[in-house]
Amino acid sequence: MNDQQADIDWRDDRVPVSTRFDDPYFSIHDGLAETRHVFLAGNGLPDRFGAKFRIMETGFGTGLNFLTAWQAWEAAGGRGTLRFTSFEAYPMSPGDTARALSAFPELGGHAGRLVAALQSGAGPHVFDGAVTLEIVPGDARETLPMHRDLADAWFLDGFAPAKNPELWGDALMAQVAAHMAPGGPLASYTAAGHVRRALAAAGLKVTRAPGYGRKRHMTVARRPG
């Protein structure tokens, strides 16, 4: 994977905070519930799972979004296959990943299997013959344009636009839109105006939706098709 690993401090000994971007990796209130609200419900999941379903994501972080999607896919009956592709510039070490995910005991064995896979090498990692995790290392502004897949759902994550503006620029938002399947949705925790405008300029139908917890709004979008 990338030679540049994440630099982390720990808040309350359980919440990882990026020292590079001065931002926590997940909600200090309930990161799992926020992930379910923003990325699952925001993309109409788990109801849309089936066939050869593809999720793409900016910012793998702790792997919480992947684990939440994997768990939801299984709970929905494990229909078809699931391919999860994440673009990550500064990957966590497996040890830090394990420590971070210990905050979510309900993820249980899924978290342990992810950490073991990360320890084994770069992947792609295949679980139970049906769930594939691909972590693409490097700057998404360089790696996403070279990627050929189209996503049935986009998890537009990463550190806050004010902290990490490079991951939310107009050119990258255009690439995100170009890598969405026709009719496919996108969801993000941010409701920043410049992000919504960039997505709209890329041809997506963009709306604000109720955010999680203290966040009044989040962003959902759809590619016409």
PDB file of C-alpha atoms in Angstrom:
ATOM      1  CA  MET A   1       0.000   0.000   0.000  1.00  0.00           C
ATOM      2  CA  ASN A   2       0.999   3.626   0.275  1.00  0.00           C
ATOM      3  CA  ASP A   3       4.279   4.357   2.027  1.00  0.00           C
ATOM      4  CA  GLN A   4       2.593   7.331   3.728  1.00  0.00           C
ATOM      5  CA  GLN A   5       0.644   6.044   6.696  1.00  0.00           C
ATOM      6  CA  ALA A   6      -1.817   7.937   8.845  1.00  0.00           C
ATOM      7  CA  ASP A   7      -0.482   9.925  11.815  1.00  0.00           C
ATOM      8  CA  ILE A   8      -2.901   9.486  14.698  1.00  0.00           C
ATOM      9  CA  ASP A   9      -3.629  10.832  18.148  1.00  0.00           C
ATOM     10  CA  TRP A  10      -6.301   9.321  20.375  1.00  0.00           C
ATOM     11  CA  ARG A  11      -9.143  11.262  21.972  1.00  0.00           C
ATOM     12  CA  ASP A  12     -10.491   9.764  25.205  1.00  0.00           C
ATOM     13  CA  ASP A  13      -8.223   6.808  24.385  1.00  0.00           C
ATOM     14  CA  ARG A  14     -10.725   5.478  21.829  1.00  0.00           C
ATOM     15  CA  VAL A  15     -11.402   7.975  19.028  1.00  0.00           C
ATOM     16  CA  PRO A  16      -8.606   8.273  16.429  1.00  0.00           C
ATOM     17  CA  VAL A  17      -7.828  11.814  15.304  1.00  0.00           C
ATOM     18  CA  SER A  18      -5.716  12.591  12.252  1.00  0.00           C
ATOM     19  CA  THR A  19      -2.850  14.860  13.238  1.00  0.00           C
ATOM     20  CA  ARG A  20      -2.350  15.710   9.559  1.00  0.00           C
ATOM     21  CA  PHE A  21      -5.895  17.049   9.164  1.00  0.00           C
ATOM     22  CA  ASP A  22      -6.815  17.728  12.807  1.00  0.00           C
ATOM     23  CA  ASP A  23     -10.087  15.820  12.394  1.00  0.00           C
ATOM     24  CA  PRO A  24     -11.548  12.683  14.025  1.00  0.00           C
ATOM     25  CA  TYR A  25     -12.119   9.582  11.920  1.00  0.00           C
ATOM     26  CA  PHE A  26     -15.654   9.060  13.170  1.00  0.00           C
ATOM     27  CA  SER A  27     -18.328  10.702  15.286  1.00  0.00           C
ATOM     28  CA  ILE A  28     -17.371  10.882  18.939  1.00  0.00           C
ATOM     29  CA  HIS A  29     -21.055  10.338  19.743  1.00  0.00           C
ATOM     30  CA  ASP A  30     -21.953   7.254  17.669  1.00  0.00           C
ATOM     31  CA  GLY A  31     -19.873   6.643  14.575  1.00  0.00           C
ATOM     32  CA  LEU A  32     -21.664   3.445  13.619  1.00  0.00           C
ATOM     33  CA  ALA A  33     -25.113   5.028  13.784  1.00  0.00           C
ATOM     34  CA  GLU A  34     -23.871   7.974  11.732  1.00  0.00           C
ATOM     35  CA  THR A  35     -22.453   5.652   9.080  1.00  0.00           C
ATOM     36  CA  ARG A  36     -25.757   3.796   8.864  1.00  0.00           C
ATOM     37  CA  HIS A  37     -27.687   7.060   8.595  1.00  0.00           C
ATOM     38  CA  VAL A  38     -25.452   8.794   6.073  1.00  0.00           C
ATOM     39  CA  PHE A  39     -23.989   6.115   3.849  1.00  0.00           C
ATOM     40  CA  LEU A  40     -26.466   3.253   4.060  1.00  0.00           C
ATOM     41  CA  ALA A  41     -29.783   5.097   4.278  1.00  0.00           C
ATOM     42  CA  GLY A  42     -28.446   7.905   2.085  1.00  0.00           C
ATOM     43  CA  ASN A  43     -27.827   5.371  -0.688  1.00  0.00           C
ATOM     44  CA  GLY A  44     -31.053   3.414  -0.183  1.00  0.00           C
ATOM     45  CA  LEU A  45     -29.279   0.458   1.419  1.00  0.00           C
ATOM     46  CA  PRO A  46     -29.700  -2.368   2.238  1.00  0.00           C
ATOM     47  CA  ASP A  47     -32.804  -2.517   0.008  1.00  0.00           C
ATOM     48  CA  ARG A  48     -30.802  -2.018  -3.198  1.00  0.00           C
ATOM     49  CA  PHE A  49     -28.276  -4.799  -2.609  1.00  0.00           C
ATOM     50  CA  GLY A  50     -28.267  -7.559  -5.218  1.00  0.00           C
ATOM     51  CA  ALA A  51     -26.600  -8.805  -8.395  1.00  0.00           C
ATOM     52  CA  LYS A  52     -23.015  -7.524  -8.760  1.00  0.00           C
ATOM     53  CA  PHE A  53     -23.320  -4.523  -6.451  1.00  0.00           C
ATOM     54  CA  ARG A  54     -20.457  -2.011  -6.396  1.00  0.00           C
ATOM     55  CA  ILE A  55     -19.736   0.610  -3.761  1.00  0.00           C
ATOM     56  CA  MET A  56     -17.004   3.208  -4.175  1.00  0.00           C
ATOM     57  CA  GLU A  57     -15.659   5.472  -1.452  1.00  0.00           C
ATOM     58  CA  THR A  58     -13.250   8.325  -0.869  1.00  0.00           C
ATOM     59  CA  GLY A  59     -11.295   7.775   2.351  1.00  0.00           C
ATOM     60  CA  PHE A  60     -11.121   4.235   3.765  1.00  0.00           C
ATOM     61  CA  GLY A  61     -10.023   5.451   7.199  1.00  0.00           C
ATOM     62  CA  THR A  62     -10.755   2.855   9.883  1.00  0.00           C
ATOM     63  CA  GLY A  63     -12.785   0.679   7.530  1.00  0.00           C
ATOM     64  CA  LEU A  64     -15.970   1.468   9.466  1.00  0.00           C
ATOM     65  CA  ASN A  65     -17.991   2.219   6.326  1.00  0.00           C
ATOM     66  CA  PHE A  66     -16.901  -1.012   4.668  1.00  0.00           C
ATOM     67  CA  LEU A  67     -17.706  -3.099   7.731  1.00  0.00           C
ATOM     68  CA  THR A  68     -21.106  -1.461   8.120  1.00  0.00           C
ATOM     69  CA  ALA A  69     -21.934  -2.147   4.469  1.00  0.00           C
ATOM     70  CA  TRP A  70     -20.670  -5.740   4.681  1.00  0.00           C
ATOM     71  CA  GLN A  71     -22.710  -6.415   7.823  1.00  0.00           C
ATOM     72  CA  ALA A  72     -25.828  -4.867   6.261  1.00  0.00           C
ATOM     73  CA  TRP A  73     -25.336  -6.892   3.052  1.00  0.00           C
ATOM     74  CA  GLU A  74     -25.176 -10.105   5.078  1.00  0.00           C
ATOM     75  CA  ALA A  75     -28.204  -9.151   7.182  1.00  0.00           C
ATOM     76  CA  ALA A  76     -30.154  -8.508   3.977  1.00  0.00           C
ATOM     77  CA  GLY A  77     -29.510 -12.076   2.851  1.00  0.00           C
ATOM     78  CA  GLY A  78     -26.191 -11.742   1.052  1.00  0.00           C
ATOM     79  CA  ARG A  79     -27.816 -11.400  -2.357  1.00  0.00           C
ATOM     80  CA  GLY A  80     -25.419 -11.459  -5.295  1.00  0.00           C
ATOM     81  CA  THR A  81     -21.926 -10.099  -4.694  1.00  0.00           C
ATOM     82  CA  LEU A  82     -20.539  -6.945  -3.119  1.00  0.00           C
ATOM     83  CA  ARG A  83     -17.429  -5.136  -4.339  1.00  0.00           C
ATOM     84  CA  PHE A  84     -16.212  -2.241  -2.190  1.00  0.00           C
ATOM     85  CA  THR A  85     -13.512   0.013  -3.657  1.00  0.00           C
ATOM     86  CA  SER A  86     -11.994   2.728  -1.479  1.00  0.00           C
ATOM     87  CA  PHE A  87      -9.443   5.406  -2.387  1.00  0.00           C
ATOM     88  CA  GLU A  88      -7.091   6.160   0.511  1.00  0.00           C
ATOM     89  CA  ALA A  89      -3.993   8.372   0.533  1.00  0.00           C
ATOM     90  CA  TYR A  90      -2.893   7.752   4.135  1.00  0.00           C
ATOM     91  CA  PRO A  91      -3.832   4.246   5.292  1.00  0.00           C
ATOM     92  CA  MET A  92      -3.965   3.323   8.952  1.00  0.00           C
ATOM     93  CA  SER A  93      -1.714   0.593  10.247  1.00  0.00           C
ATOM     94  CA  PRO A  94      -3.539  -2.669  11.015  1.00  0.00           C
ATOM     95  CA  GLY A  95      -2.780  -2.141  14.704  1.00  0.00           C
ATOM     96  CA  ASP A  96      -4.373   1.305  14.751  1.00  0.00           C
ATOM     97  CA  THR A  97      -7.314  -0.051  12.751  1.00  0.00           C
ATOM     98  CA  ALA A  98      -7.887  -2.762  15.351  1.00  0.00           C
ATOM     99  CA  ARG A  99      -7.701  -0.239  18.178  1.00  0.00           C
ATOM    100  CA  ALA A 100     -10.151   2.129  16.484  1.00  0.00           C
ATOM    101  CA  LEU A 101     -12.656  -0.590  15.635  1.00  0.00           C
ATOM    102  CA  SER A 102     -12.643  -1.892  19.212  1.00  0.00           C
ATOM    103  CA  ALA A 103     -15.042   1.023  19.885  1.00  0.00           C
ATOM    104  CA  PHE A 104     -17.699  -0.933  17.955  1.00  0.00           C
ATOM    105  CA  PRO A 105     -18.080  -4.377  19.562  1.00  0.00           C
ATOM    106  CA  GLU A 106     -21.241  -4.988  17.529  1.00  0.00           C
ATOM    107  CA  LEU A 107     -19.028  -5.333  14.440  1.00  0.00           C
ATOM    108  CA  GLY A 108     -17.385  -8.258  16.203  1.00  0.00           C
ATOM    109  CA  GLY A 109     -15.911 -10.864  13.910  1.00  0.00           C
ATOM    110  CA  HIS A 110     -16.185  -8.674  10.841  1.00  0.00           C
ATOM    111  CA  ALA A 111     -13.665  -6.246  12.320  1.00  0.00           C
ATOM    112  CA  GLY A 112     -11.285  -9.037  13.255  1.00  0.00           C
ATOM    113  CA  ARG A 113     -11.420 -10.478   9.757  1.00  0.00           C
ATOM    114  CA  LEU A 114     -10.732  -7.072   8.228  1.00  0.00           C
ATOM    115  CA  VAL A 115      -7.682  -6.500  10.421  1.00  0.00           C
ATOM    116  CA  ALA A 116      -6.340  -9.960   9.571  1.00  0.00           C
ATOM    117  CA  ALA A 117      -6.790  -9.220   5.871  1.00  0.00           C
ATOM    118  CA  LEU A 118      -4.979  -5.892   6.159  1.00  0.00           C
ATOM    119  CA  GLN A 119      -2.117  -7.636   7.945  1.00  0.00           C
ATOM    120  CA  SER A 120      -1.844 -10.121   5.079  1.00  0.00           C
ATOM    121  CA  GLY A 121      -0.995  -7.555   2.401  1.00  0.00           C
ATOM    122  CA  ALA A 122      -2.394  -5.105  -0.111  1.00  0.00           C
ATOM    123  CA  GLY A 123      -5.265  -7.193  -1.467  1.00  0.00           C
ATOM    124  CA  PRO A 124      -7.805  -7.139  -3.017  1.00  0.00           C
ATOM    125  CA  HIS A 125      -9.298  -9.078  -0.118  1.00  0.00           C
ATOM    126  CA  VAL A 126     -12.126 -11.544  -0.705  1.00  0.00           C
ATOM    127  CA  PHE A 127     -14.423 -12.637   2.110  1.00  0.00           C
ATOM    128  CA  ASP A 128     -16.643 -15.721   1.825  1.00  0.00           C
ATOM    129  CA  GLY A 129     -16.205 -15.739  -1.938  1.00  0.00           C
ATOM    130  CA  ALA A 130     -18.720 -12.935  -2.393  1.00  0.00           C
ATOM    131  CA  VAL A 131     -17.440  -9.731  -0.748  1.00  0.00           C
ATOM    132  CA  THR A 132     -14.379  -8.056  -2.251  1.00  0.00           C
ATOM    133  CA  LEU A 133     -12.515  -5.157  -0.671  1.00  0.00           C
ATOM    134  CA  GLU A 134     -10.158  -3.147  -2.864  1.00  0.00           C
ATOM    135  CA  ILE A 135      -8.195  -0.309  -1.265  1.00  0.00           C
ATOM    136  CA  VAL A 136      -6.573   1.908  -3.892  1.00  0.00           C
ATOM    137  CA  PRO A 137      -3.556   3.698  -2.362  1.00  0.00           C
ATOM    138  CA  GLY A 138      -2.527   7.205  -3.278  1.00  0.00           C
ATOM    139  CA  ASP A 139      -4.100  10.571  -4.045  1.00  0.00           C
ATOM    140  CA  ALA A 140      -7.656  10.063  -5.342  1.00  0.00           C
ATOM    141  CA  ARG A 141      -7.150  12.976  -7.730  1.00  0.00           C
ATOM    142  CA  GLU A 142      -4.633  10.766  -9.527  1.00  0.00           C
ATOM    143  CA  THR A 143      -6.009   7.264  -8.937  1.00  0.00           C
ATOM    144  CA  LEU A 144      -9.754   7.719  -9.493  1.00  0.00           C
ATOM    145  CA  PRO A 145      -9.447   8.968 -13.100  1.00  0.00           C
ATOM    146  CA  MET A 146      -7.598   5.736 -13.958  1.00  0.00           C
ATOM    147  CA  HIS A 147     -10.277   3.507 -12.426  1.00  0.00           C
ATOM    148  CA  ARG A 148     -12.703   1.836 -14.818  1.00  0.00           C
ATOM    149  CA  ASP A 149     -15.574   0.671 -12.604  1.00  0.00           C
ATOM    150  CA  LEU A 150     -18.845   2.508 -12.084  1.00  0.00           C
ATOM    151  CA  ALA A 151     -20.412   2.562  -8.621  1.00  0.00           C
ATOM    152  CA  ASP A 152     -23.973   1.587  -7.794  1.00  0.00           C
ATOM    153  CA  ALA A 153     -23.523   3.652  -4.605  1.00  0.00           C
ATOM    154  CA  TRP A 154     -20.939   6.283  -3.639  1.00  0.00           C
ATOM    155  CA  PHE A 155     -19.778   6.929  -0.073  1.00  0.00           C
ATOM    156  CA  LEU A 156     -18.341  10.442  -0.347  1.00  0.00           C
ATOM    157  CA  ASP A 157     -16.343  10.494   2.869  1.00  0.00           C
ATOM    158  CA  GLY A 158     -12.950  11.793   3.965  1.00  0.00           C
ATOM    159  CA  PHE A 159     -11.970  14.512   6.377  1.00  0.00           C
ATOM    160  CA  ALA A 160     -14.020  17.706   6.473  1.00  0.00           C
ATOM    161  CA  PRO A 161     -13.767  19.979   3.404  1.00  0.00           C
ATOM    162  CA  ALA A 162     -12.385  22.785   5.547  1.00  0.00           C
ATOM    163  CA  LYS A 163      -9.612  20.471   6.810  1.00  0.00           C
ATOM    164  CA  ASN A 164      -8.846  18.571   3.590  1.00  0.00           C
ATOM    165  CA  PRO A 165      -9.997  20.726   0.642  1.00  0.00           C
ATOM    166  CA  GLU A 166      -7.995  18.736  -1.919  1.00  0.00           C
ATOM    167  CA  LEU A 167     -10.375  15.777  -1.554  1.00  0.00           C
ATOM    168  CA  TRP A 168     -13.433  17.925  -2.345  1.00  0.00           C
ATOM    169  CA  GLY A 169     -12.298  19.972  -5.329  1.00  0.00           C
ATOM    170  CA  ASP A 170     -14.317  20.491  -8.493  1.00  0.00           C
ATOM    171  CA  ALA A 171     -12.177  18.191 -10.647  1.00  0.00           C
ATOM    172  CA  LEU A 172     -12.419  15.288  -8.202  1.00  0.00           C
ATOM    173  CA  MET A 173     -16.178  15.753  -7.765  1.00  0.00           C
ATOM    174  CA  ALA A 174     -16.474  15.564 -11.555  1.00  0.00           C
ATOM    175  CA  GLN A 175     -14.550  12.288 -11.496  1.00  0.00           C
ATOM    176  CA  VAL A 176     -16.820  10.952  -8.761  1.00  0.00           C
ATOM    177  CA  ALA A 177     -19.851  11.753 -10.921  1.00  0.00           C
ATOM    178  CA  ALA A 178     -18.220  10.135 -13.942  1.00  0.00           C
ATOM    179  CA  HIS A 179     -17.731   6.933 -11.931  1.00  0.00           C
ATOM    180  CA  MET A 180     -21.398   6.589 -10.938  1.00  0.00           C
ATOM    181  CA  ALA A 181     -23.658   4.117 -12.702  1.00  0.00           C
ATOM    182  CA  PRO A 182     -26.655   5.710 -14.456  1.00  0.00           C
ATOM    183  CA  GLY A 183     -29.368   6.237 -11.887  1.00  0.00           C
ATOM    184  CA  GLY A 184     -26.940   5.578  -9.056  1.00  0.00           C
ATOM    185  CA  PRO A 185     -26.947   7.554  -5.801  1.00  0.00           C
ATOM    186  CA  LEU A 186     -24.281   9.230  -3.697  1.00  0.00           C
ATOM    187  CA  ALA A 187     -24.315  10.297  -0.057  1.00  0.00           C
ATOM    188  CA  SER A 188     -22.026  12.437   2.087  1.00  0.00           C
ATOM    189  CA  TYR A 189     -22.058  13.726   5.639  1.00  0.00           C
ATOM    190  CA  THR A 190     -21.093  17.226   4.445  1.00  0.00           C
ATOM    191  CA  ALA A 191     -23.550  19.830   3.210  1.00  0.00           C
ATOM    192  CA  ALA A 192     -20.849  22.329   2.228  1.00  0.00           C
ATOM    193  CA  GLY A 193     -22.176  24.584  -0.510  1.00  0.00           C
ATOM    194  CA  HIS A 194     -19.123  24.344  -2.758  1.00  0.00           C
ATOM    195  CA  VAL A 195     -19.294  20.531  -2.678  1.00  0.00           C
ATOM    196  CA  ARG A 196     -22.966  20.509  -3.633  1.00  0.00           C
ATOM    197  CA  ARG A 197     -22.335  23.030  -6.409  1.00  0.00           C
ATOM    198  CA  ALA A 198     -19.436  20.974  -7.785  1.00  0.00           C
ATOM    199  CA  LEU A 199     -21.574  17.828  -7.853  1.00  0.00           C
ATOM    200  CA  ALA A 200     -24.398  19.701  -9.565  1.00  0.00           C
ATOM    201  CA  ALA A 201     -21.967  21.135 -12.120  1.00  0.00           C
ATOM    202  CA  ALA A 202     -20.870  17.560 -12.846  1.00  0.00           C
ATOM    203  CA  GLY A 203     -24.420  16.712 -13.866  1.00  0.00           C
ATOM    204  CA  LEU A 204     -25.850  15.204 -10.678  1.00  0.00           C
ATOM    205  CA  LYS A 205     -29.211  15.990  -9.139  1.00  0.00           C
ATOM    206  CA  VAL A 206     -28.207  17.222  -5.673  1.00  0.00           C
ATOM    207  CA  THR A 207     -30.354  17.733  -2.585  1.00  0.00           C
ATOM    208  CA  ARG A 208     -29.873  18.303   1.122  1.00  0.00           C
ATOM    209  CA  ALA A 209     -31.205  15.733   3.571  1.00  0.00           C
ATOM    210  CA  PRO A 210     -31.433  15.664   7.372  1.00  0.00           C
ATOM    211  CA  GLY A 211     -28.014  15.011   8.888  1.00  0.00           C
ATOM    212  CA  TYR A 212     -27.128  12.820  11.816  1.00  0.00           C
ATOM    213  CA  GLY A 213     -27.077  14.048  15.394  1.00  0.00           C
ATOM    214  CA  ARG A 214     -25.947  17.642  15.661  1.00  0.00           C
ATOM    215  CA  LYS A 215     -25.477  17.997  11.900  1.00  0.00           C
ATOM    216  CA  ARG A 216     -28.573  19.642  10.458  1.00  0.00           C
ATOM    217  CA  HIS A 217     -27.935  18.592   6.880  1.00  0.00           C
ATOM    218  CA  MET A 218     -26.085  16.086   4.695  1.00  0.00           C
ATOM    219  CA  THR A 219     -25.840  15.719   0.936  1.00  0.00           C
ATOM    220  CA  VAL A 220     -27.478  13.166  -1.321  1.00  0.00           C
ATOM    221  CA  ALA A 221     -27.181  13.117  -5.091  1.00  0.00           C
ATOM    222  CA  ARG A 222     -28.127  10.975  -8.035  1.00  0.00           C
ATOM    223  CA  ARG A 223     -26.797  10.552 -11.536  1.00  0.00           C
ATOM    224  CA  PRO A 224     -29.579  10.772 -14.123  1.00  0.00           C
ATOM    225  CA  GLY A 225     -30.161   7.615 -16.070  1.00  0.00           C
TER     226      GLY A 225
END
